[in-house]
Short mmCIF file of N, CA, C and O in Angstrom, two decimals:
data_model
loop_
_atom_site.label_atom_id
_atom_site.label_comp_id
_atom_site.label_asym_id
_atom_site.label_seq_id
_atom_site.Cartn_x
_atom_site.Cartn_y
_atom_site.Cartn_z
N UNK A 141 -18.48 13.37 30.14
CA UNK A 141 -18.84 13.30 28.74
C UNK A 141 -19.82 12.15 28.56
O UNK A 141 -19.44 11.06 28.98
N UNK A 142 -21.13 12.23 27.97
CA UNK A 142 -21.92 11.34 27.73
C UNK A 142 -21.40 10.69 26.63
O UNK A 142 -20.67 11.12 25.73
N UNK A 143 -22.07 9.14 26.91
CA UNK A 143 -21.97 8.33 25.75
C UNK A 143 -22.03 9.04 24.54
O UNK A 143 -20.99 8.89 23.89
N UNK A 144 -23.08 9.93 23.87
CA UNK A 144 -23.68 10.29 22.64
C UNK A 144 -22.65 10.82 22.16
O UNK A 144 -22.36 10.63 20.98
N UNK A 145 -21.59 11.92 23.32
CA UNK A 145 -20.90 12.66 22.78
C UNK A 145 -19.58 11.96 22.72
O UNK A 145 -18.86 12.71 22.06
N UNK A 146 -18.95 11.00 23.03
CA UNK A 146 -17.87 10.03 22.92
C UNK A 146 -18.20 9.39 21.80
O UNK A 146 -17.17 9.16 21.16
N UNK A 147 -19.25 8.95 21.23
CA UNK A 147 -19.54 8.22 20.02
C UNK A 147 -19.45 9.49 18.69
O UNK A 147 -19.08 9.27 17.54
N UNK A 148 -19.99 10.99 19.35
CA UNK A 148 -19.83 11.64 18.15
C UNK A 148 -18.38 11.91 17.81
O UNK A 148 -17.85 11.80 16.71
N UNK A 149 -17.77 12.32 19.05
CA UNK A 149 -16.57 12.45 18.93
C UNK A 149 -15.29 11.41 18.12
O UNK A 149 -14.31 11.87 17.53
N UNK A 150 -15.63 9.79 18.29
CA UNK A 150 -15.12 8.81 17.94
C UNK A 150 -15.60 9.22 16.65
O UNK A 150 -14.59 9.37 15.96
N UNK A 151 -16.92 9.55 15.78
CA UNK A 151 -16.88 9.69 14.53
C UNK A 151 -16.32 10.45 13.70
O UNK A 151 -16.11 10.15 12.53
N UNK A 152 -15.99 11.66 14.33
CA UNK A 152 -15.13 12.95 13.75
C UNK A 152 -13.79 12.21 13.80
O UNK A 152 -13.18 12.09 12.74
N UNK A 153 -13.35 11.79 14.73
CA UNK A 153 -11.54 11.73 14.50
C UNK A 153 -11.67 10.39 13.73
O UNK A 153 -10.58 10.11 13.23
N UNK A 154 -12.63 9.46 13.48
CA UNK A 154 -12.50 8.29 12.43
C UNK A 154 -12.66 9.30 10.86
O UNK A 154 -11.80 9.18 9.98
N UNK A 155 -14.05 10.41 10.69
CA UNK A 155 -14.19 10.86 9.57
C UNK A 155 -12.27 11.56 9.37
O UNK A 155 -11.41 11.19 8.57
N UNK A 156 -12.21 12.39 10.22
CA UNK A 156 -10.56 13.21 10.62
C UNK A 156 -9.37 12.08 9.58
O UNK A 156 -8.78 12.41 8.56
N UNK A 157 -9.33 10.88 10.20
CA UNK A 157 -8.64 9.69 9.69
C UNK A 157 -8.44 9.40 8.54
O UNK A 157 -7.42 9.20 7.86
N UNK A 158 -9.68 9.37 8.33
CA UNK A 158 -9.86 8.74 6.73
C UNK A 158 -9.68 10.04 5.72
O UNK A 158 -9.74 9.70 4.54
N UNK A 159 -9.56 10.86 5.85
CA UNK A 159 -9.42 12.75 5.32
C UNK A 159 -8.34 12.47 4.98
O UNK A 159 -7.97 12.30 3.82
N UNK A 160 -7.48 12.36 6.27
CA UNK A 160 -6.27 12.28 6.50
C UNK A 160 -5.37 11.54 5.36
O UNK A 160 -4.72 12.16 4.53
N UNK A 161 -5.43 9.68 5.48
CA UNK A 161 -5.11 8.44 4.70
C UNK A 161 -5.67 9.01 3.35
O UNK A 161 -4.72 9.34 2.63
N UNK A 162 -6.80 9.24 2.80
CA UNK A 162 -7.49 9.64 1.85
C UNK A 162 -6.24 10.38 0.90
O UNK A 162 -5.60 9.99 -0.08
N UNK A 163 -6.24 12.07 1.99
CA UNK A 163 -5.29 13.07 1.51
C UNK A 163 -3.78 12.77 0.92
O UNK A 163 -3.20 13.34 -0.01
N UNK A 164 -3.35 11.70 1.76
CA UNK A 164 -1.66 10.96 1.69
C UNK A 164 -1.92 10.52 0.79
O UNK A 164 -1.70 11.21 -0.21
N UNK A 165 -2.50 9.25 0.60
CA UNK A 165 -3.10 8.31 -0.84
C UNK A 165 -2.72 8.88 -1.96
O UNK A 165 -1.99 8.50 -2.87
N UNK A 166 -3.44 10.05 -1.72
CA UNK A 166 -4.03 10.94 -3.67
C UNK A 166 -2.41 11.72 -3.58
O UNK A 166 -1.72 11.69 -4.60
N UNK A 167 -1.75 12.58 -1.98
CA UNK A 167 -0.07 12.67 -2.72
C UNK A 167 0.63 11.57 -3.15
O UNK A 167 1.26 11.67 -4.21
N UNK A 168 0.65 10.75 -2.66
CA UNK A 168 1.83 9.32 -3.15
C UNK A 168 1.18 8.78 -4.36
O UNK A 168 1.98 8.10 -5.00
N UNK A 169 0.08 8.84 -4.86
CA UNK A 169 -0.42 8.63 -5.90
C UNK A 169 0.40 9.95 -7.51
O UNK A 169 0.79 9.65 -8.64
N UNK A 170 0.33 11.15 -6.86
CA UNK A 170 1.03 12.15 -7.54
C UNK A 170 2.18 12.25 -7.82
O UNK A 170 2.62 12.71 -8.88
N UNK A 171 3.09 11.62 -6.49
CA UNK A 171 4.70 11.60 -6.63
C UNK A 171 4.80 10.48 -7.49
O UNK A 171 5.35 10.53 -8.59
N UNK A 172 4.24 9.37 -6.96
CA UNK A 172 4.51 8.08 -8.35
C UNK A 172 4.52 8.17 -9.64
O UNK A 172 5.36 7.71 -10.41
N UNK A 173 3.28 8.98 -9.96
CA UNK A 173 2.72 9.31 -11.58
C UNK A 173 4.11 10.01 -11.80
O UNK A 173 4.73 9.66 -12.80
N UNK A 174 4.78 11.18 -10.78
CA UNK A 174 5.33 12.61 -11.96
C UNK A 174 6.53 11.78 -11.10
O UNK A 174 6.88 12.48 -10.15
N UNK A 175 7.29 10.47 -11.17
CA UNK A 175 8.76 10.06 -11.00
C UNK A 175 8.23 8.72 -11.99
O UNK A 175 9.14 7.94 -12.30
N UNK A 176 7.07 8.45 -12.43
CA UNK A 176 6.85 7.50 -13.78
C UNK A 176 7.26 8.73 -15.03
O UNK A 176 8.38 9.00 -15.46
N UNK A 177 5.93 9.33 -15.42
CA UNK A 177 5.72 10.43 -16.64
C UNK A 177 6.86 11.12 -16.56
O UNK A 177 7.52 11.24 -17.59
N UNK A 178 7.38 11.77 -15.21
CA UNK A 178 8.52 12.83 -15.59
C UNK A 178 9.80 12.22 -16.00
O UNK A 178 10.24 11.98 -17.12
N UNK A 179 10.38 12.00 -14.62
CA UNK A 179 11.88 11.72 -14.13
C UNK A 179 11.63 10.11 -15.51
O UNK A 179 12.25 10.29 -16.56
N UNK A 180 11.15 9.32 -15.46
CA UNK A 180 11.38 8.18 -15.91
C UNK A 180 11.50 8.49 -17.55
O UNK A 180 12.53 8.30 -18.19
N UNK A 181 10.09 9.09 -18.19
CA UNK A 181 10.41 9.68 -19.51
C UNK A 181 11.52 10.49 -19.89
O UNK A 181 11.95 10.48 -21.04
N UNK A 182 12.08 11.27 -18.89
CA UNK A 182 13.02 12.14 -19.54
C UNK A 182 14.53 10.90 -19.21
O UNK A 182 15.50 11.26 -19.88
N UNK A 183 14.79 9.76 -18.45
CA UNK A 183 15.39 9.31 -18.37
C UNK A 183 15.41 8.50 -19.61
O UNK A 183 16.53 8.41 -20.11
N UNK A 184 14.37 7.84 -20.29
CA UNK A 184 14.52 6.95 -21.13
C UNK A 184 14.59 8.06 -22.57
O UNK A 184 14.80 7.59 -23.69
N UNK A 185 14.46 9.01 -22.43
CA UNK A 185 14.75 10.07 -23.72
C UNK A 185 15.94 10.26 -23.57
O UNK A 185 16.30 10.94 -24.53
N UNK A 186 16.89 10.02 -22.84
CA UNK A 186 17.96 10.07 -22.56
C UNK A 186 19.16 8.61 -23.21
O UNK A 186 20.28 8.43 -23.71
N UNK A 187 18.11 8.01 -22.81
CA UNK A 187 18.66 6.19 -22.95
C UNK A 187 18.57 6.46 -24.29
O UNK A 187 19.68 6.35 -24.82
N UNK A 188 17.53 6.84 -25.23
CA UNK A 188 17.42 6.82 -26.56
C UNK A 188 18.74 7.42 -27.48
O UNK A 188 19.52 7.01 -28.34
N UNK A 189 18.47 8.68 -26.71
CA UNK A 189 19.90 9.41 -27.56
C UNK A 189 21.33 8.69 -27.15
O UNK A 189 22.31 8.59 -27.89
N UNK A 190 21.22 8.21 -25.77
CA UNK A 190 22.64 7.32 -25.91
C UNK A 190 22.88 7.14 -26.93
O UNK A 190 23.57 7.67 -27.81
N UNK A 191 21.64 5.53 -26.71
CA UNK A 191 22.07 4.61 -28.13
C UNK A 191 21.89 5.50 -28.92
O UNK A 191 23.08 5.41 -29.21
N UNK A 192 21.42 6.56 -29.78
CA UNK A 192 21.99 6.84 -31.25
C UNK A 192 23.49 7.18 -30.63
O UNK A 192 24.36 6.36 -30.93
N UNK A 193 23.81 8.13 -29.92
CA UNK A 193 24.68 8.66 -30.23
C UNK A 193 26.31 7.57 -30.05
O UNK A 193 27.45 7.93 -30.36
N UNK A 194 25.80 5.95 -29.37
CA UNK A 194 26.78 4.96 -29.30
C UNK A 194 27.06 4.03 -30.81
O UNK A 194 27.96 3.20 -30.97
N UNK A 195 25.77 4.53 -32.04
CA UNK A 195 25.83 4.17 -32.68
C UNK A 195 26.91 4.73 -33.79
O UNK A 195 27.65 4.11 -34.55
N UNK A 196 26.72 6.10 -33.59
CA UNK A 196 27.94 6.86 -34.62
C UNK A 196 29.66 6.43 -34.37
O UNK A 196 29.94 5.96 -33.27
N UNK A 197 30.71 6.58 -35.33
CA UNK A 197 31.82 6.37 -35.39
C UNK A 197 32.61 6.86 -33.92
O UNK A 197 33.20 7.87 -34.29
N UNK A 198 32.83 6.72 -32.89
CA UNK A 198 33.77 7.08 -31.76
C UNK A 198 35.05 6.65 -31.81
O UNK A 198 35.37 5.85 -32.69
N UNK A 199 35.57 6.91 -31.28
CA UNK A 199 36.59 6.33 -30.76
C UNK A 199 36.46 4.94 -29.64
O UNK A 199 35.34 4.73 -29.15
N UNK A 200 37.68 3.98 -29.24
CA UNK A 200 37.34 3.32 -27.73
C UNK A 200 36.68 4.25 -26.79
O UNK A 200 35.45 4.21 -26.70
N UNK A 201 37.36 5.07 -26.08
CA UNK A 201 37.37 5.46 -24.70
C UNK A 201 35.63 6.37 -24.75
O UNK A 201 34.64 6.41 -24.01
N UNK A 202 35.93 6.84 -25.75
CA UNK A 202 34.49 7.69 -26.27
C UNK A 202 33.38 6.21 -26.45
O UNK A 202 32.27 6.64 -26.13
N UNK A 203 33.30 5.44 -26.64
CA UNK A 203 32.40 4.40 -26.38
C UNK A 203 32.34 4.35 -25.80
O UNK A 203 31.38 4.98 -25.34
N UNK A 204 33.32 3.48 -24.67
CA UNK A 204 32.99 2.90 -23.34
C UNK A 204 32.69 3.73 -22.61
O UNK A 204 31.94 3.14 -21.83
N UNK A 205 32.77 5.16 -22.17
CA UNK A 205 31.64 6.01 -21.98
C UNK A 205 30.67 6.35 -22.02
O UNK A 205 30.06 6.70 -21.01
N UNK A 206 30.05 6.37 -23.50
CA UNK A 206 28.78 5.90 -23.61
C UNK A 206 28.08 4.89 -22.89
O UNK A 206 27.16 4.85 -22.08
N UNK A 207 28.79 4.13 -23.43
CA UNK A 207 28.26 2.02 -22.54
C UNK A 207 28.01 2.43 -21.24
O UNK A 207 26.87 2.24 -20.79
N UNK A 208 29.21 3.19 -20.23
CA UNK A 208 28.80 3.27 -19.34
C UNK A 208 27.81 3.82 -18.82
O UNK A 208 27.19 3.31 -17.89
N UNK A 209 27.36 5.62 -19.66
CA UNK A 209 26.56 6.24 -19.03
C UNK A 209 25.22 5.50 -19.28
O UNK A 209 24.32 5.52 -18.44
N UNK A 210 25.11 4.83 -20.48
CA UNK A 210 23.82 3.68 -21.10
C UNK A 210 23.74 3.22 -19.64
O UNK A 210 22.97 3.93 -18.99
N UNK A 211 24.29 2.27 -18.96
CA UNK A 211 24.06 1.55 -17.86
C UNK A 211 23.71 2.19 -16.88
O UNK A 211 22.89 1.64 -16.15
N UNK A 212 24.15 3.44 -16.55
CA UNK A 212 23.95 4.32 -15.08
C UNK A 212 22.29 4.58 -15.82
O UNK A 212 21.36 3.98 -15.28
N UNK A 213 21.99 5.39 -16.93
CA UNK A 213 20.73 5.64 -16.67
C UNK A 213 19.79 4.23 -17.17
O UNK A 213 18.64 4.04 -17.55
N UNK A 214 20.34 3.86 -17.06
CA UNK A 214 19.13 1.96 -17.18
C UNK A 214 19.05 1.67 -15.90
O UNK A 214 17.95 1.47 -15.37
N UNK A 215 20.28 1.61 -15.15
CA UNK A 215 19.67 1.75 -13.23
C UNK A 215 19.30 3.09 -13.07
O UNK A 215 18.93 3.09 -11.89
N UNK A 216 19.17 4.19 -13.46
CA UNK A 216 18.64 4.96 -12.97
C UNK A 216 16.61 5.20 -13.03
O UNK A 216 15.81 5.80 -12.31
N UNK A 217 16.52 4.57 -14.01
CA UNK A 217 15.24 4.13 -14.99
C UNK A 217 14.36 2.82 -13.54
O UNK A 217 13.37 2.81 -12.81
N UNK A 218 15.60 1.89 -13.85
CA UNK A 218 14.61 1.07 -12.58
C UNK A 218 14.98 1.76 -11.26
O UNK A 218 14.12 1.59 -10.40
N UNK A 219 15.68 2.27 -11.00
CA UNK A 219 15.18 2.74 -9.50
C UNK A 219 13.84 3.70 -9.30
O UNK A 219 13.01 3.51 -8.41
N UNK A 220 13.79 4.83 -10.37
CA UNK A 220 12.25 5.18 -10.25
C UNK A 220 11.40 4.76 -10.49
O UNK A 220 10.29 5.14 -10.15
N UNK A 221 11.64 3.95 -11.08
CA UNK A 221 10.15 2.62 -11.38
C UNK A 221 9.78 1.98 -9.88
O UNK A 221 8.71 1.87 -9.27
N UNK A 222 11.20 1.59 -9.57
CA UNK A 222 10.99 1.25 -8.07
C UNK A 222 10.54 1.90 -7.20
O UNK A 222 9.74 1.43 -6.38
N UNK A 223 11.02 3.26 -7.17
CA UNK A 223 10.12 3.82 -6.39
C UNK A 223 8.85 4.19 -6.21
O UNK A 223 8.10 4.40 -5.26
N UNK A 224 8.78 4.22 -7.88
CA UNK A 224 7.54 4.77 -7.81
C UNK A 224 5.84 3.56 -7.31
O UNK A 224 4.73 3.72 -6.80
N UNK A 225 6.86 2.20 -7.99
CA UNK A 225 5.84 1.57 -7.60
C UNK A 225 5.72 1.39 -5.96
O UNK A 225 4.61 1.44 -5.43
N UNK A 226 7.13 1.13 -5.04
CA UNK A 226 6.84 1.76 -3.26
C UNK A 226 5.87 2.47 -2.95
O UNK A 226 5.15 2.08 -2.03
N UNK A 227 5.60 3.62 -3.56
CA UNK A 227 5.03 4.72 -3.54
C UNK A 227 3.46 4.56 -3.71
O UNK A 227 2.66 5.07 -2.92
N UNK A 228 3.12 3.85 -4.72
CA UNK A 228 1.71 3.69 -4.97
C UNK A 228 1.79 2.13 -6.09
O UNK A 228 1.82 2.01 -7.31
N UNK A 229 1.80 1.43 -5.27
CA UNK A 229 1.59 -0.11 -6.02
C UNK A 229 0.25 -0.44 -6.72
O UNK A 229 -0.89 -0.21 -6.32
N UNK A 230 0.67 -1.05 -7.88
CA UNK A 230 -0.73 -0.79 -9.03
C UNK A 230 -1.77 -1.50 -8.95
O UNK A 230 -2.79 -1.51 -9.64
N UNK A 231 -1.22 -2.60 -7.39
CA UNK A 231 -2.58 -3.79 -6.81
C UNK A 231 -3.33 -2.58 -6.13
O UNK A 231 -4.50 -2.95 -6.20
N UNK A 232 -3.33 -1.45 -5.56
CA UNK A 232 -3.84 -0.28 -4.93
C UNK A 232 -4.78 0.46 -6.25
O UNK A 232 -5.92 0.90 -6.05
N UNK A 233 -4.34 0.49 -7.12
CA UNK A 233 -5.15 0.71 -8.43
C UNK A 233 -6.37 -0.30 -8.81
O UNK A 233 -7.60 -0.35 -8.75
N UNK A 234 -5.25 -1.06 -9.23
CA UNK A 234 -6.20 -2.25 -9.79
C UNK A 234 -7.28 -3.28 -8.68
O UNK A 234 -8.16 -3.88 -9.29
N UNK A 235 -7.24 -3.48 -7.23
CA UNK A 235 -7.97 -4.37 -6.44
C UNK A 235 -8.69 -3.07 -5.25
O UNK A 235 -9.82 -3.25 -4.80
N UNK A 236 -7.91 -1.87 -4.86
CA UNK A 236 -8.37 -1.65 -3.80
C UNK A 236 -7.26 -1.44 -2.51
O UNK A 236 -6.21 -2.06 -2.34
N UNK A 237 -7.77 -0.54 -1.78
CA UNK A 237 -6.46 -0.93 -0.38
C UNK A 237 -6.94 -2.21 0.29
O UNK A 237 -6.13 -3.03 0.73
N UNK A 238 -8.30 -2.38 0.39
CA UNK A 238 -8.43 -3.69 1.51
C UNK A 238 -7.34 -5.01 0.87
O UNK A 238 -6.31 -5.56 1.27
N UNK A 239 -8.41 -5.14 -0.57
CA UNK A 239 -7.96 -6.13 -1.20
C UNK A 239 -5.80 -6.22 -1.87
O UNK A 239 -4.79 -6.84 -2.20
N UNK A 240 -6.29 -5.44 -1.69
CA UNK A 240 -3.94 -4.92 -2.19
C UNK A 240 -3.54 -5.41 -0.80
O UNK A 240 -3.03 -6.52 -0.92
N UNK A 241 -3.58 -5.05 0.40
CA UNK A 241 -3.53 -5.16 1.93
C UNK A 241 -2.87 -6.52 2.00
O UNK A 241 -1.72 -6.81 2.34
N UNK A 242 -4.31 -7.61 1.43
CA UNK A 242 -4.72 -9.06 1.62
C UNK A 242 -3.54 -9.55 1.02
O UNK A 242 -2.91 -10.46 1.56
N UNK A 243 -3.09 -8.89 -0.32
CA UNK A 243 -2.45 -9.51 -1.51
C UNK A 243 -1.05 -9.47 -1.48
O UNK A 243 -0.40 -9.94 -2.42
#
């Protein structure tokens, strides 16, 4: 194999590479957005109606039920936040991969 063609070749599987990273990027960019917009909105539409519905007359046990499920979806709220930011961190938005990398 000549040089020319080892150098073209090295350029295809670098162009191949970056296709590749590129392609992953823009999914983990997608799963983040729709476990922010989806899973997270319909979680905190959830948190909302709690609280009204912890606000009306209950009983004890019928409260502290509430209270509790309030708390499961408030960790449930930051864990997809968490993930989502794992997933695609907003220094990757806001600076860049080199510069996010550095940071």
């Amino acid at each position: 194999m000549s040089a020319q063609q080892r150098a073209e070749k090295e350029r295809y599987q670098n162009k191949l590479t970056s296709f590749a990273i590129q392609a992953q990027e823009e999914e983990r960019k997608r799963i983040s957005r729709e476990l922010h917009d989806g899973i997270g909105q319909a979680l905190y539409s959830i948190l909302v109606g709690l609280n009204v519905v912890g606000q009306g007359n209950l009983s004890a046990p019928i409260r502290q039920h509430v209270t509790d499920v309030l708390h499961m979806t408030s960790k449930a709220m930051e864990e997809v936040k968490r993930m989502a930011l794992e997933l695609r961190p907003s220094a990757l938005d806001d600076l860049g991969l080199l510069p996010a990398l550095r940071s």
